Short mmCIF file of C-alpha atoms in Angstrom, two decimals:
data_model
loop_
_atom_site.label_atom_id
_atom_site.label_comp_id
_atom_site.label_asym_id
_atom_site.label_seq_id
_atom_site.Cartn_x
_atom_site.Cartn_y
_atom_site.Cartn_z
CA MET A 1 -0.58 13.75 -8.79
CA THR A 2 0.53 10.62 -10.51
CA GLN A 3 -0.03 7.42 -8.73
CA ARG A 4 2.82 5.09 -8.75
CA ILE A 5 3.03 1.24 -8.01
CA PHE A 6 5.40 -1.10 -7.10
CA ASP A 7 5.03 -3.75 -9.88
CA THR A 8 6.20 -7.43 -9.28
CA ALA A 9 6.10 -8.24 -12.63
CA THR A 10 9.01 -5.31 -13.29
CA ARG A 11 10.41 -4.71 -10.01
CA THR A 12 10.04 -1.44 -10.85
CA LEU A 13 7.63 1.66 -9.53
CA ARG A 14 5.69 2.18 -12.76
CA GLU A 15 2.58 5.19 -13.00
CA PHE A 16 -0.60 3.81 -12.38
CA GLU A 17 -2.72 3.48 -15.98
CA PRO A 18 -5.81 2.04 -15.58
CA LEU A 19 -7.20 -0.22 -18.60
CA ARG A 20 -10.81 1.82 -18.29
CA GLU A 21 -10.17 5.96 -17.42
CA GLY A 22 -11.70 6.54 -14.13
CA HIS A 23 -12.19 2.83 -13.20
CA VAL A 24 -9.78 0.23 -11.32
CA SER A 25 -10.02 -3.56 -11.89
CA MET A 26 -8.91 -5.24 -8.92
CA TYR A 27 -8.87 -9.09 -7.97
CA VAL A 28 -6.94 -10.56 -4.48
CA CYS A 29 -6.66 -14.22 -3.64
CA GLY A 30 -8.24 -13.96 -0.21
CA ALA A 31 -9.30 -17.21 2.14
CA THR A 32 -8.26 -20.51 2.12
CA PRO A 33 -10.30 -21.39 4.79
CA GLN A 34 -9.33 -24.96 6.86
CA SER A 35 -9.08 -23.48 9.68
CA SER A 36 -9.86 -20.19 12.02
CA PRO A 37 -7.86 -16.78 10.56
CA HIS A 38 -4.99 -15.16 12.35
CA ILE A 39 -3.30 -11.48 12.01
CA GLY A 40 -1.08 -13.35 9.09
CA HIS A 41 -4.37 -13.30 6.98
CA LEU A 42 -5.85 -10.13 8.42
CA ARG A 43 -2.86 -8.44 7.25
CA SER A 44 -3.24 -8.72 3.40
CA GLY A 45 -7.26 -8.14 4.02
CA VAL A 46 -5.41 -4.36 5.56
CA ALA A 47 -3.21 -3.81 3.19
CA PHE A 48 -5.49 -4.18 0.33
CA ASP A 49 -8.19 -2.77 2.03
CA ILE A 50 -6.17 0.66 2.43
CA VAL A 51 -5.54 0.65 -1.62
CA ARG A 52 -9.08 0.46 -3.05
CA ARG A 53 -9.86 2.95 -0.16
CA TRP A 54 -6.95 5.24 -1.96
CA PHE A 55 -8.56 4.75 -5.25
CA LEU A 56 -11.71 5.42 -3.73
CA ALA A 57 -10.85 8.46 -2.00
CA THR A 58 -8.97 9.89 -5.08
CA GLY A 59 -12.86 9.23 -7.44
CA TYR A 60 -12.16 6.12 -8.98
CA ASP A 61 -14.50 3.20 -9.28
CA VAL A 62 -13.65 0.05 -7.83
CA ALA A 63 -14.28 -3.61 -8.75
CA PHE A 64 -13.00 -5.32 -6.11
CA VAL A 65 -12.83 -9.13 -6.66
CA ARG A 66 -11.80 -11.49 -3.46
CA ASN A 67 -11.86 -14.99 -3.87
CA VAL A 68 -12.32 -17.53 -1.84
CA THR A 69 -10.52 -20.93 -2.51
CA ASP A 70 -13.34 -23.60 -0.99
CA ILE A 71 -11.78 -26.70 -2.46
CA ASP A 72 -8.80 -28.04 -1.87
CA ASP A 73 -6.26 -30.71 -0.19
CA LYS A 74 -5.76 -28.87 3.71
CA ILE A 75 -9.40 -28.37 3.48
CA LEU A 76 -10.20 -32.12 2.89
CA THR A 77 -7.99 -33.28 5.12
CA LYS A 78 -9.14 -30.92 8.08
CA ALA A 79 -12.46 -31.85 7.88
CA ALA A 80 -11.54 -35.51 7.50
CA GLU A 81 -9.49 -35.13 10.81
CA ASN A 82 -12.67 -33.65 12.54
CA GLY A 83 -15.17 -36.04 11.30
CA ARG A 84 -17.13 -33.12 9.46
CA PRO A 85 -18.54 -32.38 5.96
CA TRP A 86 -15.54 -30.69 3.81
CA TRP A 87 -18.51 -28.01 3.00
CA GLU A 88 -19.81 -27.56 6.54
CA TRP A 89 -15.75 -27.36 8.03
CA VAL A 90 -15.08 -24.83 4.76
CA SER A 91 -18.06 -22.72 5.23
CA THR A 92 -17.87 -22.51 9.62
CA HIS A 93 -14.20 -21.00 8.93
CA GLU A 94 -15.34 -19.09 5.93
CA ARG A 95 -17.81 -17.32 8.94
CA GLU A 96 -15.37 -16.65 10.83
CA PHE A 97 -12.88 -14.92 8.22
CA THR A 98 -15.74 -12.90 7.07
CA ARG A 99 -16.83 -11.94 10.84
CA ALA A 100 -13.02 -11.24 11.31
CA TYR A 101 -12.94 -8.36 8.18
CA SER A 102 -16.04 -6.64 9.24
CA THR A 103 -14.48 -6.39 12.85
CA LEU A 104 -11.27 -5.36 11.54
CA GLY A 105 -13.14 -2.98 9.24
CA VAL A 106 -12.18 -4.08 5.76
CA LEU A 107 -15.11 -2.87 3.26
CA PRO A 108 -16.75 -6.00 1.63
CA PRO A 109 -15.77 -6.90 -1.95
CA SER A 110 -17.72 -5.88 -4.57
CA VAL A 111 -18.28 -9.64 -5.24
CA GLU A 112 -16.49 -12.86 -3.88
CA PRO A 113 -16.61 -15.89 -5.86
CA ARG A 114 -15.64 -19.50 -4.57
CA ALA A 115 -14.39 -22.24 -6.51
CA THR A 116 -16.88 -24.49 -6.24
CA GLY A 117 -18.97 -22.37 -8.03
CA PHE A 118 -16.92 -22.06 -11.21
CA VAL A 119 -16.06 -25.27 -12.90
CA THR A 120 -17.69 -24.49 -16.42
CA GLN A 121 -15.85 -21.78 -16.84
CA MET A 122 -12.62 -23.48 -15.49
CA ILE A 123 -13.53 -26.40 -18.30
CA ASP A 124 -13.86 -23.50 -20.74
CA TYR A 125 -10.10 -22.29 -19.60
CA MET A 126 -8.65 -26.09 -19.71
CA GLN A 127 -10.42 -26.54 -23.24
CA ARG A 128 -8.42 -23.62 -24.87
CA LEU A 129 -5.43 -24.67 -23.21
CA ILE A 130 -5.51 -27.96 -24.91
CA ASP A 131 -6.59 -26.55 -27.80
CA ALA A 132 -3.42 -24.45 -27.68
CA GLY A 133 -1.14 -27.02 -27.19
CA PHE A 134 -0.60 -25.95 -23.46
CA ALA A 135 -2.19 -28.51 -21.72
CA TYR A 136 -3.06 -32.12 -21.51
CA ALA A 137 -5.53 -35.22 -20.30
CA ALA A 138 -4.11 -37.95 -18.66
CA ASP A 139 -5.78 -40.57 -16.04
CA GLY A 140 -9.26 -37.55 -15.47
CA SER A 141 -6.64 -35.25 -14.73
CA VAL A 142 -5.65 -32.38 -16.66
CA TYR A 143 -2.06 -30.53 -16.56
CA PHE A 144 -0.42 -27.53 -17.70
CA ASP A 145 2.36 -27.87 -19.99
CA VAL A 146 5.07 -26.08 -18.82
CA ALA A 147 8.16 -27.18 -20.91
CA ALA A 148 5.61 -26.59 -23.93
CA TRP A 149 4.64 -22.85 -22.87
CA VAL A 150 8.45 -22.67 -21.99
CA ALA A 151 9.16 -23.21 -25.26
CA ALA A 152 6.71 -20.93 -27.07
CA GLU A 153 7.09 -17.46 -28.43
CA GLY A 154 6.09 -14.83 -26.04
CA SER A 155 6.17 -17.25 -22.77
CA ASP A 156 7.38 -15.58 -19.63
CA TYR A 157 7.14 -18.06 -17.53
CA GLY A 158 9.45 -17.68 -14.58
CA SER A 159 8.89 -13.71 -15.01
CA LEU A 160 7.02 -13.03 -12.11
CA SER A 161 8.81 -14.73 -9.38
CA GLY A 162 12.10 -14.72 -11.21
CA ASN A 163 12.75 -18.38 -10.71
CA ARG A 164 14.29 -20.42 -13.35
CA VAL A 165 11.92 -23.02 -14.33
CA GLU A 166 14.61 -26.11 -13.66
CA GLU A 167 14.77 -24.76 -10.00
CA MET A 168 10.97 -24.77 -9.71
CA GLU A 169 9.14 -26.96 -7.51
CA GLN A 170 5.32 -27.45 -7.49
CA GLY A 171 4.75 -28.97 -4.24
CA GLU A 172 2.34 -31.47 -5.82
CA THR A 173 2.42 -34.60 -4.67
CA ASP A 174 0.04 -36.38 -6.84
CA VAL A 175 2.04 -36.75 -9.88
CA ALA A 176 0.43 -39.82 -11.85
CA GLY A 177 -0.34 -39.06 -15.94
CA LYS A 178 1.92 -36.29 -15.28
CA ARG A 179 4.59 -35.54 -18.63
CA GLY A 180 7.16 -33.18 -17.44
CA ALA A 181 7.95 -32.94 -13.11
CA HIS A 182 7.37 -29.37 -13.80
CA ASP A 183 4.00 -29.57 -14.79
CA PHE A 184 1.10 -28.53 -12.30
CA ALA A 185 -2.84 -29.73 -11.92
CA LEU A 186 -5.33 -27.72 -13.60
CA TRP A 187 -7.88 -30.86 -12.73
CA LYS A 188 -7.28 -33.26 -10.22
CA ALA A 189 -8.90 -36.68 -10.81
CA ALA A 190 -11.32 -37.53 -7.70
CA LYS A 191 -9.87 -39.99 -5.05
CA PRO A 192 -12.53 -42.83 -3.78
CA GLY A 193 -14.89 -40.14 -0.84
CA GLU A 194 -13.89 -37.01 -2.38
CA PRO A 195 -16.25 -34.39 -3.67
CA ARG A 196 -16.42 -34.36 -8.02
CA TRP A 197 -17.56 -32.50 -10.52
CA PRO A 198 -18.16 -34.18 -13.39
CA THR A 199 -15.69 -32.70 -16.99
CA PRO A 200 -15.38 -34.32 -20.59
CA TRP A 201 -11.83 -35.70 -18.59
CA GLY A 202 -13.17 -37.12 -15.73
CA ASP A 203 -14.56 -36.49 -12.77
CA GLY A 204 -12.80 -34.80 -9.89
CA ARG A 205 -12.01 -31.34 -8.56
CA PRO A 206 -9.99 -28.32 -9.30
CA GLY A 207 -6.51 -27.62 -9.22
CA TRP A 208 -5.41 -24.80 -7.14
CA HIS A 209 -4.47 -22.41 -9.73
CA LEU A 210 -6.91 -22.68 -12.29
CA GLU A 211 -10.10 -21.26 -10.26
CA CYS A 212 -8.04 -17.74 -9.71
CA SER A 213 -8.13 -17.31 -14.01
CA ALA A 214 -11.17 -18.62 -14.45
CA MET A 215 -12.67 -16.33 -11.64
CA SER A 216 -10.58 -13.41 -11.86
CA THR A 217 -11.42 -12.74 -16.04
CA TRP A 218 -15.12 -14.15 -15.88
CA TYR A 219 -15.69 -10.61 -13.49
CA LEU A 220 -12.64 -8.30 -15.14
CA GLY A 221 -12.45 -9.41 -18.60
CA ALA A 222 -9.31 -10.93 -19.99
CA GLU A 223 -7.19 -7.75 -19.38
CA PHE A 224 -7.52 -6.15 -15.35
CA ASP A 225 -5.93 -3.66 -13.85
CA ILE A 226 -4.70 -5.33 -10.48
CA HIS A 227 -3.56 -8.47 -8.81
CA GLY A 228 -3.08 -8.47 -5.44
CA GLY A 229 -2.19 -11.29 -2.74
CA GLY A 230 0.37 -12.17 -0.54
CA LEU A 231 4.05 -12.70 -1.08
CA ASP A 232 3.79 -16.26 -0.47
CA LEU A 233 1.65 -17.02 -3.43
CA GLN A 234 4.29 -14.94 -6.00
CA PHE A 235 5.47 -19.01 -6.42
CA PRO A 236 4.09 -21.58 -7.32
CA HIS A 237 0.07 -19.77 -7.20
CA HIS A 238 0.89 -16.40 -9.09
CA GLU A 239 2.88 -17.62 -11.52
CA ASN A 240 1.45 -20.26 -12.75
CA GLU A 241 -1.75 -18.26 -12.63
CA GLN A 242 -0.11 -15.60 -15.07
CA ALA A 243 1.69 -18.45 -17.33
CA GLN A 244 -1.88 -20.62 -17.75
CA SER A 245 -3.60 -17.10 -18.85
CA HIS A 246 -1.27 -15.98 -21.03
CA ALA A 247 -0.99 -19.41 -22.72
CA ALA A 248 -4.83 -19.19 -23.11
CA GLY A 249 -4.53 -15.67 -25.20
CA ASP A 250 -5.59 -13.36 -22.23
CA GLY A 251 -3.55 -10.31 -20.68
CA PHE A 252 -4.72 -11.17 -17.22
CA ALA A 253 -3.23 -8.72 -14.40
CA GLN A 254 -1.38 -5.53 -16.02
CA TYR A 255 0.23 -5.01 -12.37
CA TRP A 256 1.07 -7.11 -9.52
CA MET A 257 1.14 -6.19 -5.86
CA HIS A 258 2.24 -8.76 -3.15
CA ASN A 259 2.30 -8.27 0.58
CA HIS A 260 4.54 -9.24 2.99
CA TRP A 261 4.40 -11.62 5.83
CA VAL A 262 3.44 -10.42 9.41
CA THR A 263 6.58 -12.65 10.87
CA MET A 264 7.37 -13.64 15.00
CA ALA A 265 11.24 -13.86 15.93
CA GLY A 266 11.59 -13.46 12.36
CA GLU A 267 9.87 -16.37 11.02
CA LYS A 268 6.51 -16.18 8.74
CA MET A 269 3.44 -16.73 10.75
CA SER A 270 1.60 -19.86 9.66
CA LYS A 271 -0.59 -22.67 10.68
CA SER A 272 2.45 -25.02 10.48
CA LEU A 273 4.78 -23.72 12.74
CA GLY A 274 2.45 -23.13 15.25
CA ASN A 275 3.16 -19.55 16.26
CA VAL A 276 -0.42 -18.15 15.34
CA LEU A 277 -2.25 -15.35 17.02
CA SER A 278 -6.09 -15.47 16.38
CA ILE A 279 -7.84 -12.19 15.78
CA ASP A 280 -9.99 -12.93 19.08
CA ASN A 281 -6.65 -13.25 21.26
CA MET A 282 -5.56 -9.68 19.93
CA LEU A 283 -8.81 -8.67 20.72
CA GLU A 284 -8.67 -9.00 24.35
CA ALA A 285 -5.49 -6.97 24.08
CA VAL A 286 -6.62 -4.34 21.96
CA ARG A 287 -9.78 -2.56 20.40
CA PRO A 288 -10.30 -3.44 16.93
CA VAL A 289 -9.45 -0.33 15.65
CA GLU A 290 -6.13 -0.49 17.01
CA LEU A 291 -5.38 -3.64 15.69
CA ARG A 292 -6.21 -2.65 12.19
CA TYR A 293 -3.64 0.30 12.97
CA TYR A 294 -1.22 -2.14 13.81
CA LEU A 295 -1.61 -4.33 11.10
CA GLY A 296 -1.58 -1.15 8.59
CA SER A 297 1.16 0.84 10.02
CA ALA A 298 3.91 -0.49 7.96
CA HIS A 299 4.55 -0.42 4.28
CA TYR A 300 2.97 -3.20 2.97
CA ARG A 301 5.95 -4.51 1.01
CA SER A 302 7.47 -4.66 4.19
CA VAL A 303 7.71 -7.36 7.24
CA LEU A 304 5.59 -6.90 10.23
CA GLU A 305 7.49 -8.29 13.02
CA TYR A 306 4.50 -8.99 15.95
CA SER A 307 5.35 -8.40 19.39
CA PRO A 308 2.90 -6.86 22.57
CA ALA A 309 4.80 -4.11 23.29
CA ALA A 310 4.98 -3.11 19.30
CA LEU A 311 1.62 -3.96 19.37
CA GLN A 312 0.87 -1.73 22.18
CA GLU A 313 2.68 1.01 20.85
CA ALA A 314 0.61 1.12 17.71
CA ALA A 315 -2.64 0.89 20.00
CA ALA A 316 -0.80 3.84 21.98
CA GLY A 317 -0.58 5.23 18.96
CA TYR A 318 -4.06 5.39 17.34
CA ARG A 319 -4.98 6.60 21.00
CA ARG A 320 -3.04 9.89 20.41
CA ILE A 321 -5.19 10.50 17.54
CA GLU A 322 -8.47 9.39 18.78
CA ASP A 323 -7.93 11.90 21.87
CA PHE A 324 -7.10 14.85 20.12
CA VAL A 325 -9.89 14.72 17.87
CA ALA A 326 -12.07 14.35 20.87
CA ARG A 327 -10.42 17.11 22.25
CA ALA A 328 -10.88 19.17 19.72
CA ALA A 329 -14.50 18.36 19.67
CA ALA A 330 -15.25 19.02 22.76
CA ALA A 331 -12.59 22.71 23.04
CA SER A 332 -16.04 23.69 20.46
CA GLY A 333 -18.72 23.33 21.52
CA GLY A 334 -18.60 19.78 21.45
CA GLU A 335 -20.21 19.08 18.09
CA PRO A 336 -18.36 16.13 16.21
CA VAL A 337 -15.66 17.15 13.89
CA SER A 338 -16.68 16.81 10.26
CA ARG A 339 -14.09 15.30 7.87
CA GLY A 340 -11.92 18.15 6.03
CA GLU A 341 -8.84 17.71 3.75
CA TRP A 342 -6.01 15.45 3.17
CA THR A 343 -2.27 17.78 3.47
CA PRO A 344 -0.48 17.40 0.05
CA ALA A 345 2.19 15.52 2.27
CA PHE A 346 -0.13 12.61 2.53
CA ALA A 347 -1.30 12.12 -0.74
CA GLU A 348 2.20 12.40 -1.77
CA ALA A 349 3.01 9.21 0.48
CA MET A 350 -0.09 7.32 -0.71
CA ASN A 351 0.50 8.54 -4.07
CA GLU A 352 4.67 6.98 -3.82
CA ASP A 353 3.41 3.07 -3.65
CA PHE A 354 0.71 3.40 -1.06
CA GLY A 355 3.17 4.96 1.51
CA VAL A 356 1.24 4.37 4.85
CA PRO A 357 3.95 4.99 7.05
CA LYS A 358 4.92 8.42 5.78
CA ALA A 359 1.32 8.79 5.52
CA LEU A 360 0.80 8.03 9.17
CA ALA A 361 3.66 10.31 10.24
CA GLU A 362 1.73 12.98 8.24
CA ILE A 363 -1.13 12.32 10.36
CA HIS A 364 0.64 12.46 13.50
CA ASN A 365 2.55 15.77 12.25
CA THR A 366 -1.05 17.20 12.46
CA VAL A 367 -2.20 15.97 15.74
CA ARG A 368 1.05 17.94 17.15
CA ALA A 369 0.43 21.29 15.14
CA GLY A 370 -3.50 20.55 16.52
CA ASN A 371 -2.55 20.35 20.34
CA LYS A 372 -0.27 23.13 20.06
CA ALA A 373 -3.56 25.09 18.65
CA LEU A 374 -5.29 23.63 21.66
CA ALA A 375 -2.88 24.51 23.94
CA ASP A 376 -2.95 28.19 22.35
CA GLY A 377 -6.28 28.38 22.99
CA ASP A 378 -7.13 28.92 19.04
CA ALA A 379 -9.92 26.15 19.04
CA THR A 380 -11.22 27.09 15.55
CA LEU A 381 -7.57 26.03 13.83
CA ALA A 382 -7.48 23.01 16.11
CA ARG A 383 -11.02 21.84 14.69
CA ASN A 384 -9.42 22.71 11.25
CA PHE A 385 -6.75 20.21 11.88
CA ALA A 386 -8.90 17.49 13.10
CA GLY A 387 -10.55 17.66 10.01
CA SER A 388 -8.02 16.67 8.32
CA VAL A 389 -6.84 13.85 10.64
CA ARG A 390 -10.37 12.52 10.30
CA ALA A 391 -9.98 12.78 6.02
CA MET A 392 -6.85 11.40 6.04
CA THR A 393 -7.44 8.55 9.20
CA ALA A 394 -10.58 7.75 6.64
CA VAL A 395 -8.31 6.71 3.73
CA LEU A 396 -6.90 4.30 6.25
CA GLY A 397 -9.83 3.01 7.27
CA ILE A 398 -9.30 3.88 10.83
CA ASP A 399 -11.56 7.11 11.17
CA PRO A 400 -11.99 8.16 14.83
CA GLY A 401 -15.04 9.95 14.20
CA GLU A 402 -16.39 6.45 12.10
CA TRP A 403 -15.42 3.84 14.56
CA ALA A 404 -16.49 5.84 17.76
CA SER A 405 -19.83 5.91 15.65
CA ALA A 406 -20.06 1.90 15.80
CA ALA A 407 -19.08 1.74 18.79
CA ASP A 408 -21.67 4.14 20.50
CA ALA A 409 -24.37 2.16 18.05
CA SER A 410 -23.55 -0.73 19.99
CA SER A 411 -22.57 -0.33 23.52
CA ALA A 412 -24.29 1.81 25.70
CA SER A 413 -20.72 1.98 27.68
CA GLY A 414 -19.23 3.85 24.28
CA ALA A 415 -21.13 6.60 25.18
CA ALA A 416 -20.40 6.62 28.54
CA GLU A 417 -16.90 6.64 27.98
CA ALA A 418 -17.19 9.40 25.49
CA ALA A 419 -19.12 11.60 27.31
CA LEU A 420 -16.60 10.62 30.49
CA ASP A 421 -13.93 11.58 27.66
CA VAL A 422 -15.35 15.79 27.39
CA LEU A 423 -15.66 15.92 30.91
CA VAL A 424 -12.14 14.85 31.51
CA GLN A 425 -10.63 16.68 28.93
CA VAL A 426 -11.78 19.76 29.93
CA GLU A 427 -10.13 19.51 33.03
CA LEU A 428 -7.01 18.79 30.87
CA GLU A 429 -7.47 21.65 29.28
CA ARG A 430 -7.74 23.56 32.34
CA ARG A 431 -4.90 21.98 33.92
CA ALA A 432 -2.88 22.42 30.47
CA GLN A 433 -3.72 26.28 30.49
CA ALA A 434 -2.26 26.44 34.37
CA ARG A 435 0.82 24.66 33.42
CA ALA A 436 1.92 27.22 30.69
CA ASP A 437 0.59 29.88 33.54
CA LYS A 438 3.08 28.30 35.93
CA ASP A 439 0.20 27.98 37.88
CA TRP A 440 1.23 25.38 39.21
CA ALA A 441 -1.03 24.72 42.23
CA THR A 442 -4.21 24.71 40.45
CA ALA A 443 -2.52 22.27 37.93
CA ASP A 444 -1.88 19.83 40.57
CA GLU A 445 -4.95 20.24 42.02
CA VAL A 446 -6.93 18.93 38.79
CA ARG A 447 -4.23 15.71 38.86
CA ASP A 448 -4.90 15.03 42.20
CA ARG A 449 -8.87 15.19 41.80
CA LEU A 450 -8.54 13.49 38.79
CA ALA A 451 -6.47 10.69 40.45
CA ALA A 452 -9.11 10.49 43.34
CA ALA A 453 -12.28 10.14 41.04
CA GLY A 454 -9.74 7.05 39.35
CA ILE A 455 -8.30 8.53 36.10
CA ASP A 456 -4.23 8.39 35.49
CA VAL A 457 -3.18 10.95 33.39
CA THR A 458 -0.06 10.68 31.40
CA ASP A 459 2.04 13.85 29.82
CA THR A 460 3.44 13.05 26.22
CA ALA A 461 5.10 15.13 23.69
CA ASP A 462 1.34 15.11 21.74
CA GLY A 463 -0.30 16.23 24.85
CA ALA A 464 -1.52 14.98 28.27
CA THR A 465 -3.89 11.40 27.64
CA TRP A 466 -5.89 9.61 30.36
CA GLU A 467 -6.96 6.32 31.35
CA LEU A 468 -9.53 4.79 34.00
CA LYS A 469 -7.34 2.90 36.94
CA GLY A 470 -7.46 -1.05 36.29
#
């Protein structure tokens, strides 16, 4: 079955053809750790983790590079405002991002380079651009010459974002020495008190865009398969990355993928708007796997509108999956369910631009079929369905068996809850059979006994669920 990807550069669904058979090379723009991560940051992490997991599940070897921008204007400003060294400030918040990624089950990257470690490669890149006539030095800074590149044969400036050159605003405040208003900084001359690195053109620090061209091509080569990141990076960051890379003679990314935002009341979640929800705050309301389920539930190119109700609805959806897998195991002797095979409909959804909403719908269809098998007393069939559910949820990073194992390893209470679930599920199965036999007295007796033990039972379309009374 053919994998298709929506390529931002061409605005079309394209068949994925890797540069090297059996291998996928991916570069994803990671964190600028100026402060603590919020769920808007983690949506990108989860989205591209799912992309990576699907490639791995379908047999590809994946080289996954995710950078850290560890020097920029905002980091220096935040560190100064808080009276901390810039390197300490960025390292502190980088650890918070790493912890958040790990908490939500995002696989660690193959490598995680930092901008400050690639100054040598940046100097080489700038020299190539100067030699080609597409960059110039001025007062210790180095700028990309947009006008020269636009006039060059084969120039594609503006193609990624769809912007016209005359409408582009780079958002750079320090413009001393620039030939044109649209030129952007490859290297910034050092100001008093700022960190600095030596170059042939003067001491200074990296411009924002240059780091990603230097790091991606260093690890993945002059051409690689996929470049990913948030939609807000499409311009100016990714447009300028592509321009400087192509101008230097590199083929660069063959496919561009952009995930959409998390919004609140229709506005993009960001630090500046003050509508930030931290990961730790979210985890007071739901478990890590439930937050991951929520962040990954919408198509990566769709807006995810946050509300407490939507978060709780997603958590309930995950618990229905989790409860079924546990019940299927209990019904067949208590032995944990092994992963089986995903369904053709699930694969079709994932192969069509990583269509997670349709993939989740197929998972829930399988859960419903499994619950029917349990109600019919067919434990073997239910176990087979549960194996398929585990295989499909593993691709999305939400396999109940895997998360349960992790929870049990870290918490004795997790083991107690799992044991309680097995006992309660036996009672719920007895109640379900009594209801099927129209033995209402026995069904009510089971419900009343569970209620007396502090357990609330809720009947849903996917079967009965339970929770301890608050």
